[in-house]
JSON list of C-alpha atoms in Angstrom, two decimals:
[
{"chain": "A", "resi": 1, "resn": "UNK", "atom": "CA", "xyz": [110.24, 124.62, 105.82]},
{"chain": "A", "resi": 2, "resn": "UNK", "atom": "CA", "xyz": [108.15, 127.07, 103.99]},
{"chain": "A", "resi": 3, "resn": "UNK", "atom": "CA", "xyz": [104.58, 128.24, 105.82]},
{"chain": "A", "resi": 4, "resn": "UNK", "atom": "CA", "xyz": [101.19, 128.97, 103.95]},
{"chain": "A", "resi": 5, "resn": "UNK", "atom": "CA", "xyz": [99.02, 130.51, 107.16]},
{"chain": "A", "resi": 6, "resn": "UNK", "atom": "CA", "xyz": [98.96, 133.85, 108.45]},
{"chain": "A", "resi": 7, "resn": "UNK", "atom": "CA", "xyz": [101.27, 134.64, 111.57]},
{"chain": "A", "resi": 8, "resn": "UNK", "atom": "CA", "xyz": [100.02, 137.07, 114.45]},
{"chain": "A", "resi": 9, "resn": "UNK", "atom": "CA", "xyz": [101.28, 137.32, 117.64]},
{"chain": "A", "resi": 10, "resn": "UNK", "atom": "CA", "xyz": [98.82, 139.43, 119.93]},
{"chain": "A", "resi": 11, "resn": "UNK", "atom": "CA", "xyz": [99.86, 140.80, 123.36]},
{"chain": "A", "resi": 12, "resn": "UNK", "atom": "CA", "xyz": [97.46, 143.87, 123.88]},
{"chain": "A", "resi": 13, "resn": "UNK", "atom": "CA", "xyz": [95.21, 142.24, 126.38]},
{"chain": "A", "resi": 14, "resn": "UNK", "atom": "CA", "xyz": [98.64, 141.35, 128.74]},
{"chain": "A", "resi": 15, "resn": "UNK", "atom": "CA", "xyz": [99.39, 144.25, 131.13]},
{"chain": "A", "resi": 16, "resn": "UNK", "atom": "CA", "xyz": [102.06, 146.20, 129.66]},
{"chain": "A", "resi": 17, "resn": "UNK", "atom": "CA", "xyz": [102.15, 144.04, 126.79]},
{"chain": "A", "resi": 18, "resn": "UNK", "atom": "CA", "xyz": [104.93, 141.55, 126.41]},
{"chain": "A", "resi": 19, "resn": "UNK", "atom": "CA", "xyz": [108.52, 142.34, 126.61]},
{"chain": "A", "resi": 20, "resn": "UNK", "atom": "CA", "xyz": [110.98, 139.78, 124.44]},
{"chain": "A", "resi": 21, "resn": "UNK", "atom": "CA", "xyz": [114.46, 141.29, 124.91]},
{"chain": "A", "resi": 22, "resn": "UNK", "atom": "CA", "xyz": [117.64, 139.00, 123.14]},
{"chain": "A", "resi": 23, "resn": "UNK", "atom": "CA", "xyz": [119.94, 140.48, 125.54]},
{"chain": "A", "resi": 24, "resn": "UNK", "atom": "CA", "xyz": [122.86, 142.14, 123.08]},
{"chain": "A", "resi": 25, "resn": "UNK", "atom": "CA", "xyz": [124.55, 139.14, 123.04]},
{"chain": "A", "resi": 26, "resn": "UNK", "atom": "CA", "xyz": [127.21, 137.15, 124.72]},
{"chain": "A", "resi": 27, "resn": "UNK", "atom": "CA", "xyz": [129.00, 140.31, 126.49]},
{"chain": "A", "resi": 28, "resn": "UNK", "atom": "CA", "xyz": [125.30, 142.39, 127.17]},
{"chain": "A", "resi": 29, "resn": "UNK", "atom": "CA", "xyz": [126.87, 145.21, 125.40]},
{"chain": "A", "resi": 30, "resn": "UNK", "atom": "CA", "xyz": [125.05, 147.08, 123.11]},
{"chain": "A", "resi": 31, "resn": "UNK", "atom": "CA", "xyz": [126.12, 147.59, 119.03]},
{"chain": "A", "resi": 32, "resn": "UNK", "atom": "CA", "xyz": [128.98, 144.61, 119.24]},
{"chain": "A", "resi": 33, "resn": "UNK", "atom": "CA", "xyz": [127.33, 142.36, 116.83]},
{"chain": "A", "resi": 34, "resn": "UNK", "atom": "CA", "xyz": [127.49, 139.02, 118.69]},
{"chain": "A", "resi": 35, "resn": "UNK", "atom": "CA", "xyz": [123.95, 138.29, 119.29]},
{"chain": "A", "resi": 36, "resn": "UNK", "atom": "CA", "xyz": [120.77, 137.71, 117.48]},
{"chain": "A", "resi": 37, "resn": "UNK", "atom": "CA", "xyz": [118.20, 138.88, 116.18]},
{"chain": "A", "resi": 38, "resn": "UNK", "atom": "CA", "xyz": [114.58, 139.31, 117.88]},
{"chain": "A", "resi": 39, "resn": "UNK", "atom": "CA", "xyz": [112.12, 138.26, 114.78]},
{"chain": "A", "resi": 40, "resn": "UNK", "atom": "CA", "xyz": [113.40, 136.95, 111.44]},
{"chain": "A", "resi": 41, "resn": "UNK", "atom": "CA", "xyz": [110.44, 136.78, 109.54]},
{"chain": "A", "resi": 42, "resn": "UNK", "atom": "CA", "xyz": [110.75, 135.13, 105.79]},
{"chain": "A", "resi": 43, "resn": "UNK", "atom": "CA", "xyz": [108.50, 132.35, 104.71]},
{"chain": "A", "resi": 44, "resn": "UNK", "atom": "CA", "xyz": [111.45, 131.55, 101.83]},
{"chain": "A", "resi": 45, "resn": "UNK", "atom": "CA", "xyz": [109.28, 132.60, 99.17]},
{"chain": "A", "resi": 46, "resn": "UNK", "atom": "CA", "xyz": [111.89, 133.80, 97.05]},
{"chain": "A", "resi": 47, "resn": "UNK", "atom": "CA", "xyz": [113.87, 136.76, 96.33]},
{"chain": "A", "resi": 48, "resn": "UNK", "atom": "CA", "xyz": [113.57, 140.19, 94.07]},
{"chain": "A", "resi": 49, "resn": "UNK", "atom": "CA", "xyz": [113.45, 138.41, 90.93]},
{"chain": "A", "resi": 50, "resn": "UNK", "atom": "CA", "xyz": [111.46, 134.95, 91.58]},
{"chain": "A", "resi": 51, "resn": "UNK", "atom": "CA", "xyz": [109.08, 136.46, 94.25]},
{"chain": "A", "resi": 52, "resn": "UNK", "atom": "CA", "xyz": [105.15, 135.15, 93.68]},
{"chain": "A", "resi": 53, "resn": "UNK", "atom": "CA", "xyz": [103.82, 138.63, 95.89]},
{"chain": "A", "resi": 54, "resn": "UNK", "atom": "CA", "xyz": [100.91, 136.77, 96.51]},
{"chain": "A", "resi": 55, "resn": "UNK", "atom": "CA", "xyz": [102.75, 133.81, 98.49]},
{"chain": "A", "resi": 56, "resn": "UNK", "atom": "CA", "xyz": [103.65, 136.65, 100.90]},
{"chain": "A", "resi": 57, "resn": "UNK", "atom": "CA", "xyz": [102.29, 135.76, 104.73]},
{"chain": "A", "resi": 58, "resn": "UNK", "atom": "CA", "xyz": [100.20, 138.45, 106.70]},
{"chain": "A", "resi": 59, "resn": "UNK", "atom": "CA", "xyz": [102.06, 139.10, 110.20]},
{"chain": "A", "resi": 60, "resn": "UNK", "atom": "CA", "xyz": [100.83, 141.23, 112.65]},
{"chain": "A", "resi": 61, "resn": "UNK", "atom": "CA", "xyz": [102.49, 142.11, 115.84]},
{"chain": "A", "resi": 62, "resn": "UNK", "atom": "CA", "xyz": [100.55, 143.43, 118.45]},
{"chain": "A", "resi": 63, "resn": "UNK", "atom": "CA", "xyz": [101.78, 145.06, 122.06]},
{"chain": "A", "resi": 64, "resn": "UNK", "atom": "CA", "xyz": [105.01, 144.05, 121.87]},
{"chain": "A", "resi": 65, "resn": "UNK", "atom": "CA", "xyz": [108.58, 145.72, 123.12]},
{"chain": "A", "resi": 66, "resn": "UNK", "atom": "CA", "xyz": [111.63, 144.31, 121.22]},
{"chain": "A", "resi": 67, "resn": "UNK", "atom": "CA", "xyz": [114.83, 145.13, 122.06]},
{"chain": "A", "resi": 68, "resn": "UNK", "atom": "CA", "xyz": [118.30, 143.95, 122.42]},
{"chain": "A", "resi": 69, "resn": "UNK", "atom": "CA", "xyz": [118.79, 142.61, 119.58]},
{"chain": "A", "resi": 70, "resn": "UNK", "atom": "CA", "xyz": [122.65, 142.82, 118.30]},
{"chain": "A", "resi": 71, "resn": "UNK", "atom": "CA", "xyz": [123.58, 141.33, 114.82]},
{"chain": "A", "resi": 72, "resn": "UNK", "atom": "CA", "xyz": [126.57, 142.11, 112.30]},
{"chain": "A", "resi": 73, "resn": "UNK", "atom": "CA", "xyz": [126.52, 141.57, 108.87]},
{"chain": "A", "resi": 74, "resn": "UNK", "atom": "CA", "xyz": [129.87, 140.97, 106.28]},
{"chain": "A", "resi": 75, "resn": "UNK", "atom": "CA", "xyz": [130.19, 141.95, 102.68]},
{"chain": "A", "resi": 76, "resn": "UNK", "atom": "CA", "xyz": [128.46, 138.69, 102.40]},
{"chain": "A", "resi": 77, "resn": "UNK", "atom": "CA", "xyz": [126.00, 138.96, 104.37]},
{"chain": "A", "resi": 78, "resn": "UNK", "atom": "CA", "xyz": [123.99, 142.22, 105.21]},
{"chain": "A", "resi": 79, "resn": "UNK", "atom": "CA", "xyz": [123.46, 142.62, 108.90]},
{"chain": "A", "resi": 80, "resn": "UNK", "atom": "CA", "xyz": [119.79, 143.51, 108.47]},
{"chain": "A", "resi": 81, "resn": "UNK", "atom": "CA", "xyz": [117.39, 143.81, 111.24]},
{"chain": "A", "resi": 82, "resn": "UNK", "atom": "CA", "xyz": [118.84, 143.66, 115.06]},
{"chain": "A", "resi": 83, "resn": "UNK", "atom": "CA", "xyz": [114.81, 143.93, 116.02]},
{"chain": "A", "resi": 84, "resn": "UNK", "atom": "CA", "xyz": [113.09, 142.26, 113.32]},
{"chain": "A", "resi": 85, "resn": "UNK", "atom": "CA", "xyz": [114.32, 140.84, 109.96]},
{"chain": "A", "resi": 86, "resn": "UNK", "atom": "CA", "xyz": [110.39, 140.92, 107.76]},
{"chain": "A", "resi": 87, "resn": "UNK", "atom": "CA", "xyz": [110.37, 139.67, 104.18]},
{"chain": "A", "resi": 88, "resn": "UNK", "atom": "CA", "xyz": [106.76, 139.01, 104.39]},
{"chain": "A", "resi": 89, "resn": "UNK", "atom": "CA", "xyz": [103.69, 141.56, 104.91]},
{"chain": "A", "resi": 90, "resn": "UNK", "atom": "CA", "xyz": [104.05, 142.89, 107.74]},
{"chain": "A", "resi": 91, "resn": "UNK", "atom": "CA", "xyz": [102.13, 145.14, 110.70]},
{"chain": "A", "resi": 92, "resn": "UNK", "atom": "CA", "xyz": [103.56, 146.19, 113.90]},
{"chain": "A", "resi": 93, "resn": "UNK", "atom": "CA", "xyz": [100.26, 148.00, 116.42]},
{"chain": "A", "resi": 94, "resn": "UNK", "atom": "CA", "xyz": [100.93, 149.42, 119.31]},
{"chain": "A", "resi": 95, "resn": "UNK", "atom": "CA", "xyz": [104.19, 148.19, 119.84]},
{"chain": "A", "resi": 96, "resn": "UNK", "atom": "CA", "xyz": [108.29, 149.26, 120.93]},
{"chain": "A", "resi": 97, "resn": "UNK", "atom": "CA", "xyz": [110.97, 148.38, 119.22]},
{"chain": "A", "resi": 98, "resn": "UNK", "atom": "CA", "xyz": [113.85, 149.88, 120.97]},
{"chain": "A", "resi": 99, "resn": "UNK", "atom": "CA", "xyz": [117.51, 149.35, 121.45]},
{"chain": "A", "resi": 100, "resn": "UNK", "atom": "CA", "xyz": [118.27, 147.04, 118.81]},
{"chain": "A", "resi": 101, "resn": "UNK", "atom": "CA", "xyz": [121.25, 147.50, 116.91]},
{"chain": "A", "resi": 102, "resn": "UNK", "atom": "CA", "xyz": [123.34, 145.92, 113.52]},
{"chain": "A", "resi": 103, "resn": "UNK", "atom": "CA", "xyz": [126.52, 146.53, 112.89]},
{"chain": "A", "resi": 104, "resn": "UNK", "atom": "CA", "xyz": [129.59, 145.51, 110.18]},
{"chain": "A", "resi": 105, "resn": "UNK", "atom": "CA", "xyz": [129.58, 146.20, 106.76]},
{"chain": "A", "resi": 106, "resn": "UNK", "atom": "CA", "xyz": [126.03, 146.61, 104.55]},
{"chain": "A", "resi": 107, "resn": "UNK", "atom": "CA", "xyz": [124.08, 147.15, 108.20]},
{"chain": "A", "resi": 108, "resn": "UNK", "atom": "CA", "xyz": [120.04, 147.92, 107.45]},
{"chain": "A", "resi": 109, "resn": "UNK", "atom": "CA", "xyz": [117.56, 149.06, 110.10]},
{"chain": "A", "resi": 110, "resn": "UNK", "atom": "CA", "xyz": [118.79, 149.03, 113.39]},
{"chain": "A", "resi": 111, "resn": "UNK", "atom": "CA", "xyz": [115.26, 148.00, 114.31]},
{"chain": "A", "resi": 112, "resn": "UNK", "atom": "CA", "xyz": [113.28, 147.03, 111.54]},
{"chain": "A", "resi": 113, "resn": "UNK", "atom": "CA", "xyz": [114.38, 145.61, 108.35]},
{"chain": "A", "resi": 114, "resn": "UNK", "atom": "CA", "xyz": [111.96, 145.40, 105.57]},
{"chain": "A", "resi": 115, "resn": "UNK", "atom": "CA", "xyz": [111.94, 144.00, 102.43]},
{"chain": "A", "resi": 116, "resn": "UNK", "atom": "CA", "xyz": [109.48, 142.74, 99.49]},
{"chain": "A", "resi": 117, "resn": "UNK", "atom": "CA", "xyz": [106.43, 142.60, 101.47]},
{"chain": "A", "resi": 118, "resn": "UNK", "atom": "CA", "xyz": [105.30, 145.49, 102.80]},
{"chain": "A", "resi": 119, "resn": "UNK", "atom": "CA", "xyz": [105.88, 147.29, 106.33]},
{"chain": "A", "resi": 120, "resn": "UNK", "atom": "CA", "xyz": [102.59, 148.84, 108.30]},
{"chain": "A", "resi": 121, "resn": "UNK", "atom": "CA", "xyz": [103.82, 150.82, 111.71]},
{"chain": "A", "resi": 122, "resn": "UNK", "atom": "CA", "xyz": [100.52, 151.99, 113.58]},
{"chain": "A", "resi": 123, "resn": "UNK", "atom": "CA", "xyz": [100.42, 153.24, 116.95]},
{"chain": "A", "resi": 124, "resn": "UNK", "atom": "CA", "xyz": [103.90, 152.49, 117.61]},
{"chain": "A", "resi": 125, "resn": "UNK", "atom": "CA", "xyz": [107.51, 153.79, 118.54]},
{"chain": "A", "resi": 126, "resn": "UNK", "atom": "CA", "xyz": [110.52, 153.17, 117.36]},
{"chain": "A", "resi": 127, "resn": "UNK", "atom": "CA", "xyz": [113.20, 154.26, 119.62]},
{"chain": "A", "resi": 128, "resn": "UNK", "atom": "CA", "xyz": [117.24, 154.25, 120.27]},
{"chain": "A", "resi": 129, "resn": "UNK", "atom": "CA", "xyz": [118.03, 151.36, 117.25]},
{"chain": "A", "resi": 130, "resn": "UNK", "atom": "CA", "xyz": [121.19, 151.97, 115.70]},
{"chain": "A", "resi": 131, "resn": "UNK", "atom": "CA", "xyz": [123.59, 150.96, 113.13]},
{"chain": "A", "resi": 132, "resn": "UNK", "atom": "CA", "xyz": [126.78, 151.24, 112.80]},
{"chain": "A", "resi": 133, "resn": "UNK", "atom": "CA", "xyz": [129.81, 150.67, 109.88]},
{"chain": "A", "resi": 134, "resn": "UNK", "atom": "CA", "xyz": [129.94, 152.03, 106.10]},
{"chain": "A", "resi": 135, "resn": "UNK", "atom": "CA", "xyz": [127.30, 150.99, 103.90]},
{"chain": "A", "resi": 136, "resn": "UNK", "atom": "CA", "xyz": [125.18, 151.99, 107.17]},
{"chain": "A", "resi": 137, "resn": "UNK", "atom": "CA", "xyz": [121.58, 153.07, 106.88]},
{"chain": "A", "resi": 138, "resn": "UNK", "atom": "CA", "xyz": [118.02, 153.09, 108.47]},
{"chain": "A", "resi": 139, "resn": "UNK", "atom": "CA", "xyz": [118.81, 153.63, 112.15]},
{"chain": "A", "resi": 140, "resn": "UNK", "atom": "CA", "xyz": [115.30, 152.93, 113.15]},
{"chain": "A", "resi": 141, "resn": "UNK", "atom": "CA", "xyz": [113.49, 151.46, 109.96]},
{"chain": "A", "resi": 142, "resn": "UNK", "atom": "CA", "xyz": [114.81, 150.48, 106.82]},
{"chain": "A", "resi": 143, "resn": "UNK", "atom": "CA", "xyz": [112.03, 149.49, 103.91]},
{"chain": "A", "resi": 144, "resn": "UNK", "atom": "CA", "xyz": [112.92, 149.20, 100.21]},
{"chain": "A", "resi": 145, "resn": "UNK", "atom": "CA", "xyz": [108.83, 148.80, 99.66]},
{"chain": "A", "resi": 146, "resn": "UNK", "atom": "CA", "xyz": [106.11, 150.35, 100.73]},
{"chain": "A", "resi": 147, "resn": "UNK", "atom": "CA", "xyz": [106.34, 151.79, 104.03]},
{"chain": "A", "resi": 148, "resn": "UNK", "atom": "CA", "xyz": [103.16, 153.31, 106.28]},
{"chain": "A", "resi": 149, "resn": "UNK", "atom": "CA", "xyz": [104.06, 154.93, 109.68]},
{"chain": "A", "resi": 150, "resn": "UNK", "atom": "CA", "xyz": [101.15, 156.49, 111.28]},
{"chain": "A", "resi": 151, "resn": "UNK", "atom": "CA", "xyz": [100.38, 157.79, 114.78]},
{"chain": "A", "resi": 152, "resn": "UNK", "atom": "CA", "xyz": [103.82, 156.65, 115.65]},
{"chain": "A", "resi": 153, "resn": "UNK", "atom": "CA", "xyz": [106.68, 158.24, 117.22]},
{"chain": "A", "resi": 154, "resn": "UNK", "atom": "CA", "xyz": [110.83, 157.79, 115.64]},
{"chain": "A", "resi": 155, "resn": "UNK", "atom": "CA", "xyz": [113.21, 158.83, 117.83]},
{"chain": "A", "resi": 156, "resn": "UNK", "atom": "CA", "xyz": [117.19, 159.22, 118.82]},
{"chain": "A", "resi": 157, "resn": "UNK", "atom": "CA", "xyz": [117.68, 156.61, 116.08]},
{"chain": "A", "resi": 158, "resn": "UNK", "atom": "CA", "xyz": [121.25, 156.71, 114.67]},
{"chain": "A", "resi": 159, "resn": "UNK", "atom": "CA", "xyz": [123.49, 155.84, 111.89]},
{"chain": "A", "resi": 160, "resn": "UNK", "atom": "CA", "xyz": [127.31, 155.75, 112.22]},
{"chain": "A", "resi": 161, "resn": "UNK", "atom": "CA", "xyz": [129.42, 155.44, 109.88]},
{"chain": "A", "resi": 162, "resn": "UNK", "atom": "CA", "xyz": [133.62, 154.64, 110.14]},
{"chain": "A", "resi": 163, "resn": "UNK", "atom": "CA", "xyz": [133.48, 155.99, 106.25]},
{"chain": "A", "resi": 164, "resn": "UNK", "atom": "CA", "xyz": [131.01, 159.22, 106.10]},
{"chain": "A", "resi": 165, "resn": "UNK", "atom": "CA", "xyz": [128.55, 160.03, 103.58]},
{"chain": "A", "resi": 166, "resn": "UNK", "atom": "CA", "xyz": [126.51, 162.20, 105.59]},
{"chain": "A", "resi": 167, "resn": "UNK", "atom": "CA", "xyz": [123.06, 163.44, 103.81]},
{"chain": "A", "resi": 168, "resn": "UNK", "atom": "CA", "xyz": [122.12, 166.29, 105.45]},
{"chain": "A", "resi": 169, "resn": "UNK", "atom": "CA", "xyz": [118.33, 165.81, 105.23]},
{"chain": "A", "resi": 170, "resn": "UNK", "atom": "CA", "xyz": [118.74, 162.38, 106.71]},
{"chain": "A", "resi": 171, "resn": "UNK", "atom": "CA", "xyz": [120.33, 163.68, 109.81]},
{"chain": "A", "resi": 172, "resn": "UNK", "atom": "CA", "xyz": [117.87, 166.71, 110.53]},
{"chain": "A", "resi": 173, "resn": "UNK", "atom": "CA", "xyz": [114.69, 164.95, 109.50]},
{"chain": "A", "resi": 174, "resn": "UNK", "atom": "CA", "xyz": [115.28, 161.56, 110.28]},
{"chain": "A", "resi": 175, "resn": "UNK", "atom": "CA", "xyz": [113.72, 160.68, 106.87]},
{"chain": "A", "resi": 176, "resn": "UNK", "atom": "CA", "xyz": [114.45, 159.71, 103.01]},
{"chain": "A", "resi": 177, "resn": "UNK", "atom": "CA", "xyz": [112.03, 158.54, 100.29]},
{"chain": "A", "resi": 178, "resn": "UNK", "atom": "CA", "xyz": [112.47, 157.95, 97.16]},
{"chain": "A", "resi": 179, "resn": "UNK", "atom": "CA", "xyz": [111.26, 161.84, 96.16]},
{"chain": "A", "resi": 180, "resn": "UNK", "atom": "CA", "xyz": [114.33, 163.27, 98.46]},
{"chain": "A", "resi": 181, "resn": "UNK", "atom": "CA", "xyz": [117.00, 161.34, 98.40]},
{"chain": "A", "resi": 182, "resn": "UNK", "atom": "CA", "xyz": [119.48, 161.71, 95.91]},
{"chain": "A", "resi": 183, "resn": "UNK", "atom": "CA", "xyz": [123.51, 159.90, 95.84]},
{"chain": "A", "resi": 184, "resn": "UNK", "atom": "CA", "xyz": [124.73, 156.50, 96.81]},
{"chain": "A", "resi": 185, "resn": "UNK", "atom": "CA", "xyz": [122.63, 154.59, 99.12]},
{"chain": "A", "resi": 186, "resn": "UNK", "atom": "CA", "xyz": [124.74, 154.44, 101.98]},
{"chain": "A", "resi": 187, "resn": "UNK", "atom": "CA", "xyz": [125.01, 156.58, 105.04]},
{"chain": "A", "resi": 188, "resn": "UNK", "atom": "CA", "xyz": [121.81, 158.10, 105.26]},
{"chain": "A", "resi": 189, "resn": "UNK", "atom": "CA", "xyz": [118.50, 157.92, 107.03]},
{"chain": "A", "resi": 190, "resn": "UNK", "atom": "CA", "xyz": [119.04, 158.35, 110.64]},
{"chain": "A", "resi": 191, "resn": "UNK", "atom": "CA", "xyz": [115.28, 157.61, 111.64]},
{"chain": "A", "resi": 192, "resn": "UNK", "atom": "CA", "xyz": [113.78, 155.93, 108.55]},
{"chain": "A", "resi": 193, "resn": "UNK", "atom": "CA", "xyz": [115.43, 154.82, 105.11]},
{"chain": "A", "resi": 194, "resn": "UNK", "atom": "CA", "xyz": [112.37, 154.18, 102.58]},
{"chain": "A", "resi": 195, "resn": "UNK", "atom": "CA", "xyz": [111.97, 153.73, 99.11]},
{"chain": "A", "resi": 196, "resn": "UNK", "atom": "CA", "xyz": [107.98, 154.39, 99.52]},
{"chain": "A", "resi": 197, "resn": "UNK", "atom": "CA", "xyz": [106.47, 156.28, 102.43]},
{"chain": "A", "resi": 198, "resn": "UNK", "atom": "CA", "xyz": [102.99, 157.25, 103.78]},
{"chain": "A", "resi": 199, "resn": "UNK", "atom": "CA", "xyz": [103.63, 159.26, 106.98]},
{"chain": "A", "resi": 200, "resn": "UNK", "atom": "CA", "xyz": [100.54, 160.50, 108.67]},
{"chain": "A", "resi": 201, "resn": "UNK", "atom": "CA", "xyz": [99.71, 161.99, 112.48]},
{"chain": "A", "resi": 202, "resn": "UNK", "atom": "CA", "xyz": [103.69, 161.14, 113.55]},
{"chain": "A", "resi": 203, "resn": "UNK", "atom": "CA", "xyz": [106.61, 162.32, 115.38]},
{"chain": "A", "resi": 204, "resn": "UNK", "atom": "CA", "xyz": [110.17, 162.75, 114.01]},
{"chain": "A", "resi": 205, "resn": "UNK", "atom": "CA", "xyz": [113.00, 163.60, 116.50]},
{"chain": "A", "resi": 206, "resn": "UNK", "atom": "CA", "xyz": [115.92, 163.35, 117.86]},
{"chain": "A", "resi": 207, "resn": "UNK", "atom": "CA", "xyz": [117.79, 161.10, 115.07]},
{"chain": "A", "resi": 208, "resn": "UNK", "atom": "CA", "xyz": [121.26, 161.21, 113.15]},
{"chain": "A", "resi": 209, "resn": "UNK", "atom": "CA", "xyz": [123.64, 160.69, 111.04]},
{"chain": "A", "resi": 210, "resn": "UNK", "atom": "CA", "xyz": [127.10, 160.48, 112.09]},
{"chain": "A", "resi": 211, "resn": "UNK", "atom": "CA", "xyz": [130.85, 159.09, 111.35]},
{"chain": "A", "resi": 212, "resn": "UNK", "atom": "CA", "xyz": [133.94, 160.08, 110.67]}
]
C-alpha cells in the first residue's frame, strides 16, 4: 500500500553506524544479478506523466553502509539500483554505499538509482558500484532529476558495457549533466549520470567507462 509520512532511518549515534549488506545474492559473487536490492524506495505515487510532486515522501538516510546489493534488469525491466532504488525525495548524510552492482540490459546506478523526486548526497561516499551490460550507465549514481552531491567523495565506480559507446568525458571525469553530455544515453557516466547537478566541496576519482 501507498504511505503518506515521512521515512528516516537514523544511525549516526550507533558506533560505526549501521552496516545492512544483501550479500550479492545466492552464489556471494559480485555483478551476477541474482540478488536484491538494499532499499527500494517508491511510495507508488505514479510515474513521469501522472506524478502529483507534492505526494513525494521525504527520506533521509543517515550513517548507513549499503552494499551488496546485486540485481539484473531485462528489456522489460530496467535493473535500476543494486544499493537503493529512490522514487521519492531523497537524502543520504554521512553514509557508504559501496559494492553494489546491476547488471543485464537497461542497468542504472550501480548504487543509487534516482528518479522523480529528487537525490541530496551530503557527507557521503559512494564507492566500487558497478554496472554492467549495454544500455549501461551511472556506475555510482544515476539521477534523471535534480541531483546535489556535496562534501562527498565518488570513486572506482564503473560502467561496462558488452556493446561500447564509450564517452570520453564520462570515463575521465566520472561525470555527465545535462550541459556536457551529448549522444545516446547509454554507456556513459562512470561515477555519476545526471540530468541536473549541484556539485560542491567533492572528490571525483578513480571511475570508468569500459566494454568491448
Amino acid at each position: 500500500g501507498q504511505y503518506s509520512d515521512n521515512v528516516t532511518i537514523d544511525a549516526t549515534n550507533l558506533p560505526g553506524g549501521l552496516t545492512i549488506d544483501a550479500g550479492y545474492g545466492l552464489d556471494g559473487i559480485p555483478a551476477t544479478g541474482d540478488g536484491i536490492r538494499v532499499f527500494d524506495i517508491d511510495n507508488g505515487n505514479g510515474g513521469p506523466v501522472f506524478l502529483d510532486a507534492s505526494s513525494l515522501l521525504d527520506v533521509g538516510l543517515f550513517g548507513l553502509t549499503i552494499t551488496g546489493g546485486d540485481i539484473t534488469g531485462s528489456s522489460i525491466i530496467n535493473g535500476e539500483g543494486g544499493g537503493i532504488r529512490s522514487r521519492e525525495n531523497l537524502t543520504v548524510v554521512d553514509s557508504s554505499i559501496t559494492g553494489n552492482s546491476t547488471s543485464g540490459e537497461f542497468s542504472f546506478g550501480g548504487g543509487i538509482s534516482n528518479q522523480f523526486g529528487d537525490l541530496a548526497v551530503i557527507d557521503s561516499r559512494i564507492s566500487g558500484n558497478s554496472t554492467l551490460d549495454r544500455y549501461s550507465s551511472g556506475g555510482g549514481i544515476f539521477s534523471d532529476t535534480y541531483l546535489t552531491v556535496s562534501d562527498s567523495t565518488i570513486s572506482n565506480n564503473s560502467v561496462y558495457m558488452q556493446y561500447q559507446v564509450n564517452f570520453p568525458l564520462s570515463a575521465t571525469s566520472g561525470l555527465t549533466s545535462a550541459a556536457s553530455h551529448v549522444g545516446p544515453a547509454r554507456g556513459h557516466g562512470g561515477g555519476i549520470d545526471a540530468d541536473f547537478l549541484l556539485f560542491s566541496n567533492s572528490t571525483v576519482s578513480g571511475n570508468s567507462v569500459s566494454g568491448g
